[in-house]
Amino acid sequence: IALQEVNQSKSACKLNMDGEFPIRCDNHILRVREMLKKRGIDYNYVWRGMKESYGMFEEGLGVLVEGNIDDVDFVALTPPRNDWKMRYALGVRTGETWFYSVHTGRWDDNEVSFMSQIEKLQMAVAGKNAIIMGDFNCPDKCTGYKVLEETMWQDIWATSPVRCGCATAKSSIDGWSEGEQLMR
């Protein structure tokens, strides 16, 4: 399970003191893990903080896996920044397979190149058996999505024999306020 924009309150109690963004008691990946555990499903997880958001949260990426986590990879997709345009990918290896949670910037951002982020991600996964999941900030059928679809990776949704709709967000969301667009 790959999660993006995994928040925790800056003021919540610290559970883990490692790193710039320690795990806090209200971290959302911990909540998801506990919900799954109540259903008898035990997942291991990795969470990595990336940035502050809305002045009160620490935000990061997370991956939950059944089984052992054998290795972790944290990839900066943009040069260091101290704002919401800082982007990363978080990978975990279990067995021979890498699972990456990715949160790229908008495909049409003229300041922070989407293609540069994708190229860095491609370099990070080169030669790996990798499944890449996440938020690519590409509306369905936009130029950025078409580039991903046609030249780089295969969208599992597009190849699935059973689909449930075509969008994960059907209205304006934070960061995409210019009207209704199908987002996947």
PDB file of C-alpha atoms in Angstrom:
ATOM      1  CA  ILE A   1       0.000   0.000   0.000  1.00  0.00           C
ATOM      2  CA  ALA A   2       1.519   3.312  -1.081  1.00  0.00           C
ATOM      3  CA  LEU A   3       0.434   6.515   0.618  1.00  0.00           C
ATOM      4  CA  GLN A   4       1.212  10.135  -0.187  1.00  0.00           C
ATOM      5  CA  GLU A   5       0.587  13.275   1.875  1.00  0.00           C
ATOM      6  CA  VAL A   6       0.686  11.186   5.064  1.00  0.00           C
ATOM      7  CA  ASN A   7       0.221  13.783   7.771  1.00  0.00           C
ATOM      8  CA  GLN A   8       0.914  14.028  11.444  1.00  0.00           C
ATOM      9  CA  SER A   9       0.455  17.024  13.742  1.00  0.00           C
ATOM     10  CA  LYS A  10       3.634  18.939  14.532  1.00  0.00           C
ATOM     11  CA  SER A  11       2.427  19.183  18.134  1.00  0.00           C
ATOM     12  CA  ALA A  12       1.642  15.464  18.676  1.00  0.00           C
ATOM     13  CA  CYS A  13       3.793  13.322  20.963  1.00  0.00           C
ATOM     14  CA  LYS A  14       6.929  11.809  19.421  1.00  0.00           C
ATOM     15  CA  LEU A  15       7.172   8.025  19.197  1.00  0.00           C
ATOM     16  CA  ASN A  16      10.466   7.839  17.332  1.00  0.00           C
ATOM     17  CA  MET A  17      13.182  10.457  17.724  1.00  0.00           C
ATOM     18  CA  ASP A  18      15.132   9.612  14.539  1.00  0.00           C
ATOM     19  CA  GLY A  19      15.446  12.135  11.743  1.00  0.00           C
ATOM     20  CA  GLU A  20      14.174  15.621  11.053  1.00  0.00           C
ATOM     21  CA  PHE A  21      10.568  14.370  11.070  1.00  0.00           C
ATOM     22  CA  PRO A  22      10.097  11.799  13.838  1.00  0.00           C
ATOM     23  CA  ILE A  23       7.059   9.507  13.838  1.00  0.00           C
ATOM     24  CA  ARG A  24       4.342  11.059  15.993  1.00  0.00           C
ATOM     25  CA  CYS A  25       1.456   9.382  17.787  1.00  0.00           C
ATOM     26  CA  ASP A  26      -1.181  10.699  15.345  1.00  0.00           C
ATOM     27  CA  ASN A  27       0.675   9.707  12.156  1.00  0.00           C
ATOM     28  CA  HIS A  28      -1.890   8.540   9.591  1.00  0.00           C
ATOM     29  CA  ILE A  29       0.128   5.528   8.441  1.00  0.00           C
ATOM     30  CA  LEU A  30       0.035   4.275  12.023  1.00  0.00           C
ATOM     31  CA  ARG A  31      -3.739   4.710  11.999  1.00  0.00           C
ATOM     32  CA  VAL A  32      -4.080   2.728   8.769  1.00  0.00           C
ATOM     33  CA  ARG A  33      -1.823   0.007  10.171  1.00  0.00           C
ATOM     34  CA  GLU A  34      -3.943  -0.222  13.329  1.00  0.00           C
ATOM     35  CA  MET A  35      -7.193  -0.436  11.307  1.00  0.00           C
ATOM     36  CA  LEU A  36      -5.718  -3.286   9.272  1.00  0.00           C
ATOM     37  CA  LYS A  37      -4.413  -5.016  12.397  1.00  0.00           C
ATOM     38  CA  LYS A  38      -7.942  -4.978  13.873  1.00  0.00           C
ATOM     39  CA  ARG A  39      -9.008  -6.914  10.764  1.00  0.00           C
ATOM     40  CA  GLY A  40      -6.275  -9.474  11.290  1.00  0.00           C
ATOM     41  CA  ILE A  41      -3.917  -8.106   8.632  1.00  0.00           C
ATOM     42  CA  ASP A  42      -0.413  -7.306   9.875  1.00  0.00           C
ATOM     43  CA  TYR A  43       1.678  -4.886   7.802  1.00  0.00           C
ATOM     44  CA  ASN A  44       5.167  -3.529   8.301  1.00  0.00           C
ATOM     45  CA  TYR A  45       5.663   0.076   7.259  1.00  0.00           C
ATOM     46  CA  VAL A  46       8.110   2.813   6.412  1.00  0.00           C
ATOM     47  CA  TRP A  47       7.214   6.480   6.710  1.00  0.00           C
ATOM     48  CA  ARG A  48       9.497   9.323   5.759  1.00  0.00           C
ATOM     49  CA  GLY A  49       8.689  12.953   6.451  1.00  0.00           C
ATOM     50  CA  MET A  50       9.339  15.457   3.681  1.00  0.00           C
ATOM     51  CA  LYS A  51       8.006  18.870   4.582  1.00  0.00           C
ATOM     52  CA  GLU A  52       5.709  20.959   6.731  1.00  0.00           C
ATOM     53  CA  SER A  53       2.232  21.714   5.427  1.00  0.00           C
ATOM     54  CA  TYR A  54      -0.431  24.235   6.351  1.00  0.00           C
ATOM     55  CA  GLY A  55       1.733  25.422   9.250  1.00  0.00           C
ATOM     56  CA  MET A  56       0.564  22.622  11.544  1.00  0.00           C
ATOM     57  CA  PHE A  57       1.382  19.282   9.899  1.00  0.00           C
ATOM     58  CA  GLU A  58       4.439  17.294   8.943  1.00  0.00           C
ATOM     59  CA  GLU A  59       3.809  15.504   5.688  1.00  0.00           C
ATOM     60  CA  GLY A  60       5.504  12.496   4.189  1.00  0.00           C
ATOM     61  CA  LEU A  61       5.313   9.329   2.135  1.00  0.00           C
ATOM     62  CA  GLY A  62       4.562   5.860   3.396  1.00  0.00           C
ATOM     63  CA  VAL A  63       4.576   2.257   2.253  1.00  0.00           C
ATOM     64  CA  LEU A  64       2.893  -0.666   4.025  1.00  0.00           C
ATOM     65  CA  VAL A  65       3.869  -4.234   3.094  1.00  0.00           C
ATOM     66  CA  GLU A  66       2.943  -7.704   4.211  1.00  0.00           C
ATOM     67  CA  GLY A  67       6.185  -9.455   5.118  1.00  0.00           C
ATOM     68  CA  ASN A  68       9.645  -8.165   5.812  1.00  0.00           C
ATOM     69  CA  ILE A  69      11.115  -4.904   4.619  1.00  0.00           C
ATOM     70  CA  ASP A  70      14.573  -5.803   3.343  1.00  0.00           C
ATOM     71  CA  ASP A  71      15.753  -2.396   2.131  1.00  0.00           C
ATOM     72  CA  VAL A  72      14.604   1.229   1.872  1.00  0.00           C
ATOM     73  CA  ASP A  73      15.313   3.859  -0.795  1.00  0.00           C
ATOM     74  CA  PHE A  74      14.460   7.571  -0.403  1.00  0.00           C
ATOM     75  CA  VAL A  75      14.917   9.544  -3.617  1.00  0.00           C
ATOM     76  CA  ALA A  76      14.826  13.330  -3.958  1.00  0.00           C
ATOM     77  CA  LEU A  77      13.044  14.106  -7.219  1.00  0.00           C
ATOM     78  CA  THR A  78      13.695  17.854  -7.001  1.00  0.00           C
ATOM     79  CA  PRO A  79      16.681  19.862  -5.809  1.00  0.00           C
ATOM     80  CA  PRO A  80      16.445  20.747  -2.094  1.00  0.00           C
ATOM     81  CA  ARG A  81      13.704  23.289  -1.417  1.00  0.00           C
ATOM     82  CA  ASN A  82      11.924  24.521   1.661  1.00  0.00           C
ATOM     83  CA  ASP A  83       8.416  24.651   0.241  1.00  0.00           C
ATOM     84  CA  TRP A  84       5.531  22.525  -1.002  1.00  0.00           C
ATOM     85  CA  LYS A  85       7.245  21.838  -4.331  1.00  0.00           C
ATOM     86  CA  MET A  86       9.878  19.552  -2.742  1.00  0.00           C
ATOM     87  CA  ARG A  87       9.194  16.071  -4.142  1.00  0.00           C
ATOM     88  CA  TYR A  88      10.366  12.572  -3.240  1.00  0.00           C
ATOM     89  CA  ALA A  89       9.860   8.876  -3.876  1.00  0.00           C
ATOM     90  CA  LEU A  90      10.017   6.301  -1.075  1.00  0.00           C
ATOM     91  CA  GLY A  91      10.851   2.722  -1.993  1.00  0.00           C
ATOM     92  CA  VAL A  92      10.863  -0.448   0.044  1.00  0.00           C
ATOM     93  CA  ARG A  93      12.165  -3.806  -1.068  1.00  0.00           C
ATOM     94  CA  THR A  94      10.555  -7.006   0.066  1.00  0.00           C
ATOM     95  CA  GLY A  95      12.150 -10.045  -1.476  1.00  0.00           C
ATOM     96  CA  GLU A  96      13.063  -9.263  -5.067  1.00  0.00           C
ATOM     97  CA  THR A  97      10.433  -6.545  -5.595  1.00  0.00           C
ATOM     98  CA  TRP A  98      10.644  -2.830  -4.896  1.00  0.00           C
ATOM     99  CA  PHE A  99       7.483  -0.871  -4.121  1.00  0.00           C
ATOM    100  CA  TYR A 100       7.695   2.908  -4.534  1.00  0.00           C
ATOM    101  CA  SER A 101       5.335   5.552  -3.193  1.00  0.00           C
ATOM    102  CA  VAL A 102       5.759   8.614  -5.389  1.00  0.00           C
ATOM    103  CA  HIS A 103       4.470  12.162  -5.173  1.00  0.00           C
ATOM    104  CA  THR A 104       5.547  14.268  -8.128  1.00  0.00           C
ATOM    105  CA  GLY A 105       4.790  17.882  -8.845  1.00  0.00           C
ATOM    106  CA  ARG A 106       2.330  19.000 -11.464  1.00  0.00           C
ATOM    107  CA  TRP A 107       3.106  17.966 -15.014  1.00  0.00           C
ATOM    108  CA  ASP A 108       2.628  21.555 -16.242  1.00  0.00           C
ATOM    109  CA  ASP A 109       4.771  23.327 -13.604  1.00  0.00           C
ATOM    110  CA  ASN A 110       7.211  25.645 -15.390  1.00  0.00           C
ATOM    111  CA  GLU A 111       9.347  26.170 -12.275  1.00  0.00           C
ATOM    112  CA  VAL A 112       9.883  22.543 -11.205  1.00  0.00           C
ATOM    113  CA  SER A 113      10.161  20.244 -14.220  1.00  0.00           C
ATOM    114  CA  PHE A 114       7.879  17.205 -14.163  1.00  0.00           C
ATOM    115  CA  MET A 115      10.072  15.432 -16.731  1.00  0.00           C
ATOM    116  CA  SER A 116      13.165  16.024 -14.601  1.00  0.00           C
ATOM    117  CA  GLN A 117      11.380  14.368 -11.655  1.00  0.00           C
ATOM    118  CA  ILE A 118      10.397  11.408 -13.839  1.00  0.00           C
ATOM    119  CA  GLU A 119      13.959  11.059 -15.135  1.00  0.00           C
ATOM    120  CA  LYS A 120      15.308  10.942 -11.549  1.00  0.00           C
ATOM    121  CA  LEU A 121      12.706   8.328 -10.679  1.00  0.00           C
ATOM    122  CA  GLN A 122      13.653   6.288 -13.749  1.00  0.00           C
ATOM    123  CA  MET A 123      17.304   6.356 -12.695  1.00  0.00           C
ATOM    124  CA  ALA A 124      16.355   5.217  -9.165  1.00  0.00           C
ATOM    125  CA  VAL A 125      14.367   2.213 -10.404  1.00  0.00           C
ATOM    126  CA  ALA A 126      16.600   1.262 -13.332  1.00  0.00           C
ATOM    127  CA  GLY A 127      17.373  -2.450 -13.254  1.00  0.00           C
ATOM    128  CA  LYS A 128      14.965  -3.093 -10.386  1.00  0.00           C
ATOM    129  CA  ASN A 129      11.803  -5.154 -10.388  1.00  0.00           C
ATOM    130  CA  ALA A 130       9.710  -2.160  -9.298  1.00  0.00           C
ATOM    131  CA  ILE A 131       6.073  -1.299  -8.856  1.00  0.00           C
ATOM    132  CA  ILE A 132       5.556   2.456  -8.792  1.00  0.00           C
ATOM    133  CA  MET A 133       2.431   3.805  -7.127  1.00  0.00           C
ATOM    134  CA  GLY A 134       1.361   7.262  -6.204  1.00  0.00           C
ATOM    135  CA  ASP A 135       0.273  10.737  -7.034  1.00  0.00           C
ATOM    136  CA  PHE A 136       1.730  11.961 -10.314  1.00  0.00           C
ATOM    137  CA  ASN A 137      -0.404  15.135 -10.326  1.00  0.00           C
ATOM    138  CA  CYS A 138      -1.584  14.392 -13.848  1.00  0.00           C
ATOM    139  CA  PRO A 139      -5.194  14.726 -14.859  1.00  0.00           C
ATOM    140  CA  ASP A 140      -6.477  11.784 -16.849  1.00  0.00           C
ATOM    141  CA  LYS A 141      -5.429  12.143 -20.496  1.00  0.00           C
ATOM    142  CA  CYS A 142      -3.148  15.170 -19.942  1.00  0.00           C
ATOM    143  CA  THR A 143       0.192  15.474 -21.728  1.00  0.00           C
ATOM    144  CA  GLY A 144       2.140  14.322 -18.653  1.00  0.00           C
ATOM    145  CA  TYR A 145       0.004  11.212 -18.267  1.00  0.00           C
ATOM    146  CA  LYS A 146       0.366  10.409 -21.964  1.00  0.00           C
ATOM    147  CA  VAL A 147       4.159  10.711 -21.680  1.00  0.00           C
ATOM    148  CA  LEU A 148       4.166   8.261 -18.760  1.00  0.00           C
ATOM    149  CA  GLU A 149       1.771   5.912 -20.512  1.00  0.00           C
ATOM    150  CA  GLU A 150       3.446   5.913 -23.916  1.00  0.00           C
ATOM    151  CA  THR A 151       7.150   5.980 -23.120  1.00  0.00           C
ATOM    152  CA  MET A 152       7.902   4.799 -19.625  1.00  0.00           C
ATOM    153  CA  TRP A 153       5.573   2.634 -17.594  1.00  0.00           C
ATOM    154  CA  GLN A 154       2.463   0.591 -17.849  1.00  0.00           C
ATOM    155  CA  ASP A 155      -0.633   1.825 -15.992  1.00  0.00           C
ATOM    156  CA  ILE A 156      -2.074  -1.215 -14.222  1.00  0.00           C
ATOM    157  CA  TRP A 157      -5.510   0.428 -14.270  1.00  0.00           C
ATOM    158  CA  ALA A 158      -5.427   0.543 -18.074  1.00  0.00           C
ATOM    159  CA  THR A 159      -4.530  -3.155 -18.366  1.00  0.00           C
ATOM    160  CA  SER A 160      -6.892  -4.444 -15.685  1.00  0.00           C
ATOM    161  CA  PRO A 161      -9.735  -6.661 -16.939  1.00  0.00           C
ATOM    162  CA  VAL A 162     -11.986  -5.222 -14.202  1.00  0.00           C
ATOM    163  CA  ARG A 163     -12.132  -1.485 -13.529  1.00  0.00           C
ATOM    164  CA  CYS A 164     -14.150   0.627 -11.149  1.00  0.00           C
ATOM    165  CA  GLY A 165     -14.558   4.023 -12.819  1.00  0.00           C
ATOM    166  CA  CYS A 166     -11.709   5.959 -14.330  1.00  0.00           C
ATOM    167  CA  ALA A 167     -10.907   8.611 -11.740  1.00  0.00           C
ATOM    168  CA  THR A 168      -9.881   8.766  -8.112  1.00  0.00           C
ATOM    169  CA  ALA A 169     -10.863  12.438  -7.811  1.00  0.00           C
ATOM    170  CA  LYS A 170     -13.664  13.934  -9.874  1.00  0.00           C
ATOM    171  CA  SER A 171     -13.752  17.540  -8.694  1.00  0.00           C
ATOM    172  CA  SER A 172     -11.413  20.347  -7.820  1.00  0.00           C
ATOM    173  CA  ILE A 173      -9.022  19.420  -5.022  1.00  0.00           C
ATOM    174  CA  ASP A 174      -6.294  21.363  -3.236  1.00  0.00           C
ATOM    175  CA  GLY A 175      -3.694  22.238  -5.850  1.00  0.00           C
ATOM    176  CA  TRP A 176      -6.130  21.722  -8.737  1.00  0.00           C
ATOM    177  CA  SER A 177      -8.715  24.443  -8.228  1.00  0.00           C
ATOM    178  CA  GLU A 178      -9.226  25.359 -11.858  1.00  0.00           C
ATOM    179  CA  GLY A 179     -12.395  23.323 -12.187  1.00  0.00           C
ATOM    180  CA  GLU A 180     -13.521  19.783 -12.591  1.00  0.00           C
ATOM    181  CA  GLN A 181     -10.992  17.396 -14.057  1.00  0.00           C
ATOM    182  CA  LEU A 182     -10.794  13.625 -13.937  1.00  0.00           C
ATOM    183  CA  MET A 183      -7.752  12.696 -11.868  1.00  0.00           C
ATOM    184  CA  ARG A 184      -6.126   9.298 -11.526  1.00  0.00           C
TER     185      ARG A 184
END
